[in-house]
């Protein structure tokens, strides 16, 4: 019985770590080059879709399945690995719940204040001119450079903090996955 739940723990933790890693190395770098309105609109839509039923099964599974393995009993050498993996997953979830989710909510609330953005606008990157000092154009991580207030301020309050927290939870989830793989062998 414990081996079935250990397999489920490895599977759900691997899926979750892979999801977080994909966001870290593909999605967020892709979004970083968008102008402020495109970035904030995309993140808001992701935040609306992510907590669906499939995601919640995986999100909860990374806690439930290792806990069941510990309760059901493991070999003496597996116990510390599974406990450490569970600890990493719990801390990752704490980071998500205490850090990333409040930032997601603040980003959503900023939309309701500034109004929804129906379509992100493309902002051409202007060539630097004597009137526009280097670094003030569109080359700064995709920011439009225009002081629009709403989306620019929302992105500034969100992006760096969210990415830092996301790096932490990704590292913890990858560590949990590796620990569970060793426990399963």
Coordinates of C-alpha atoms in Angstrom, one line a residue:
X1 CA 0.0 0.0 0.0
X2 CA 2.8 2.4 0.9
X3 CA 4.5 1.8 -2.5
X4 CA 1.3 2.8 -4.4
X5 CA 1.1 6.1 -2.5
X6 CA 4.9 6.6 -2.9
X7 CA 4.4 6.2 -6.6
X8 CA 1.5 8.7 -6.5
X9 CA 3.7 11.0 -4.4
X10 CA 6.5 10.9 -7.0
X11 CA 4.1 11.4 -9.9
X12 CA 2.2 14.4 -8.4
X13 CA 5.4 16.0 -7.1
X14 CA 7.1 15.5 -10.5
X15 CA 4.1 17.0 -12.3
X16 CA 4.0 20.0 -9.9
X17 CA 7.7 20.6 -10.0
X18 CA 7.6 20.4 -13.8
X19 CA 4.7 22.9 -14.0
X20 CA 6.6 25.3 -11.8
X21 CA 9.9 24.8 -13.7
X22 CA 8.1 25.4 -17.0
X23 CA 6.7 28.7 -15.7
X24 CA 10.2 29.6 -14.4
X25 CA 12.2 28.9 -17.5
X26 CA 9.7 29.4 -20.3
X27 CA 6.5 31.3 -19.4
X28 CA 7.9 34.1 -17.2
X29 CA 10.9 34.9 -19.6
X30 CA 8.4 35.0 -22.4
X31 CA 6.1 37.3 -20.5
X32 CA 9.0 39.5 -19.4
X33 CA 9.4 40.9 -22.9
X34 CA 5.7 42.0 -23.2
X35 CA 4.6 45.6 -22.6
X36 CA 3.0 46.3 -19.2
X37 CA -0.6 45.9 -20.4
X38 CA 0.2 42.6 -22.1
X39 CA 2.2 41.2 -19.1
X40 CA -0.5 42.1 -16.6
X41 CA -3.3 40.9 -18.8
X42 CA -1.6 37.5 -19.4
X43 CA -0.7 37.0 -15.7
X44 CA -4.3 37.8 -14.7
X45 CA -5.6 35.2 -17.1
X46 CA -3.2 32.6 -15.9
X47 CA -4.2 33.3 -12.3
X48 CA -7.8 32.8 -13.2
X49 CA -7.2 29.5 -15.0
X50 CA -4.5 27.8 -12.8
X51 CA -6.6 26.8 -9.8
X52 CA -8.8 24.4 -11.8
X53 CA -9.7 20.9 -10.6
X54 CA -6.7 19.2 -12.4
X55 CA -4.3 21.6 -10.9
X56 CA -5.8 21.3 -7.4
X57 CA -5.5 17.5 -7.5
X58 CA -1.7 17.8 -8.2
X59 CA -1.3 20.8 -5.7
X60 CA -2.9 18.8 -2.9
X61 CA -1.4 15.5 -4.0
X62 CA 2.1 16.7 -3.3
X63 CA 1.1 17.0 0.4
X64 CA -1.4 14.2 0.8
X65 CA 0.4 11.3 -0.9
X66 CA 3.7 11.7 1.0
X67 CA 1.8 12.1 4.3
X68 CA -0.1 8.9 3.6
X69 CA 3.2 7.1 2.9
X70 CA 4.5 8.2 6.3
X71 CA 1.3 7.1 8.0
X72 CA 1.2 3.8 6.2
X73 CA 4.7 3.0 7.0
X74 CA 7.9 2.9 5.0
X75 CA 11.2 1.1 5.2
X76 CA 13.5 2.7 7.8
X77 CA 15.8 4.2 5.2
X78 CA 12.8 5.8 3.2
X79 CA 11.3 7.6 6.1
X80 CA 13.7 10.5 6.3
X81 CA 13.6 11.0 2.6
X82 CA 9.8 11.1 2.4
X83 CA 9.6 13.3 5.5
X84 CA 12.1 15.8 4.0
X85 CA 10.2 15.8 0.7
X86 CA 7.0 16.4 2.5
X87 CA 8.6 19.3 4.4
X88 CA 9.9 20.8 1.2
X89 CA 6.4 20.6 -0.3
X90 CA 4.8 22.1 2.8
X91 CA 7.2 25.1 2.7
X92 CA 6.6 25.5 -1.0
X93 CA 2.9 25.7 -0.4
X94 CA 3.4 28.2 2.4
X95 CA 5.4 30.4 0.0
X96 CA 2.6 30.0 -2.5
X97 CA -0.3 30.7 -0.1
X98 CA 1.5 33.5 1.9
X99 CA 3.4 35.1 -1.0
X100 CA 2.3 34.4 -4.6
X101 CA -1.5 34.2 -4.1
X102 CA -1.7 37.6 -2.3
X103 CA 0.4 39.1 -5.2
X104 CA -2.0 37.5 -7.7
X105 CA -5.0 38.9 -5.8
X106 CA -3.4 42.4 -5.7
X107 CA -2.8 42.2 -9.5
X108 CA -6.4 41.2 -10.1
X109 CA -7.6 44.1 -7.8
X110 CA -5.4 46.5 -9.8
X111 CA -7.3 45.5 -12.9
X112 CA -10.7 46.3 -11.3
X113 CA -9.4 49.7 -10.4
X114 CA -7.9 50.5 -13.8
X115 CA -10.5 48.5 -15.8
X116 CA -10.0 45.3 -17.8
X117 CA -7.7 45.3 -20.8
X118 CA -9.4 43.6 -23.7
X119 CA -6.4 43.1 -25.9
X120 CA -2.7 43.7 -25.1
X121 CA -1.3 46.4 -27.4
X122 CA 1.9 45.9 -29.3
X123 CA 4.5 48.6 -28.5
X124 CA 7.2 49.1 -31.1
X125 CA 10.7 49.5 -29.8
X126 CA 11.8 53.0 -30.8
X127 CA 15.3 53.7 -31.8
X128 CA 17.1 55.7 -29.2
X129 CA 17.3 59.4 -29.9
X130 CA 18.9 62.3 -28.2
X131 CA 15.5 63.2 -26.7
X132 CA 15.1 59.6 -25.2
X133 CA 18.0 58.5 -23.1
X134 CA 19.0 54.8 -23.5
X135 CA 17.1 52.6 -21.1
X136 CA 13.9 54.6 -21.2
X137 CA 12.5 53.0 -24.3
X138 CA 10.9 49.5 -24.8
X139 CA 14.2 47.6 -24.3
X140 CA 13.7 47.5 -20.5
X141 CA 12.3 44.0 -20.1
X142 CA 9.3 44.7 -22.3
X143 CA 8.0 47.6 -20.4
X144 CA 6.4 50.2 -22.6
X145 CA 8.2 53.1 -21.0
X146 CA 5.0 55.1 -21.1
X147 CA 3.9 56.2 -17.6
X148 CA 0.4 54.7 -17.9
X149 CA 0.0 54.3 -14.1
X150 CA -2.3 51.3 -13.8
X151 CA -0.6 48.5 -15.6
X152 CA 2.9 49.8 -15.1
X153 CA 2.4 50.3 -11.3
X154 CA 0.7 46.9 -11.0
X155 CA 3.6 45.2 -12.8
X156 CA 6.2 47.0 -10.8
X157 CA 4.5 45.9 -7.5
X158 CA 4.1 42.3 -8.8
X159 CA 6.8 41.0 -11.1
X160 CA 10.0 41.0 -9.2
X161 CA 8.5 39.8 -5.9
X162 CA 6.4 37.1 -7.6
X163 CA 9.4 35.8 -9.6
X164 CA 11.5 35.6 -6.4
X165 CA 8.9 33.7 -4.5
X166 CA 8.3 31.5 -7.6
X167 CA 12.0 30.6 -7.7
X168 CA 11.9 29.6 -4.1
X169 CA 8.9 27.4 -4.5
X170 CA 10.2 25.8 -7.7
X171 CA 13.5 24.9 -5.9
X172 CA 11.7 23.4 -3.0
X173 CA 9.4 21.4 -5.3
X174 CA 12.3 20.1 -7.3
X175 CA 14.1 19.1 -4.1
X176 CA 10.9 17.3 -2.9
X177 CA 10.8 15.4 -6.3
X178 CA 14.4 14.3 -6.1
X179 CA 14.0 13.1 -2.5
X180 CA 11.0 11.1 -3.4
X181 CA 12.8 9.5 -6.4
X182 CA 15.5 8.4 -4.0
X183 CA 13.0 7.1 -1.6
X184 CA 11.3 5.1 -4.3
X185 CA 14.5 3.4 -5.4

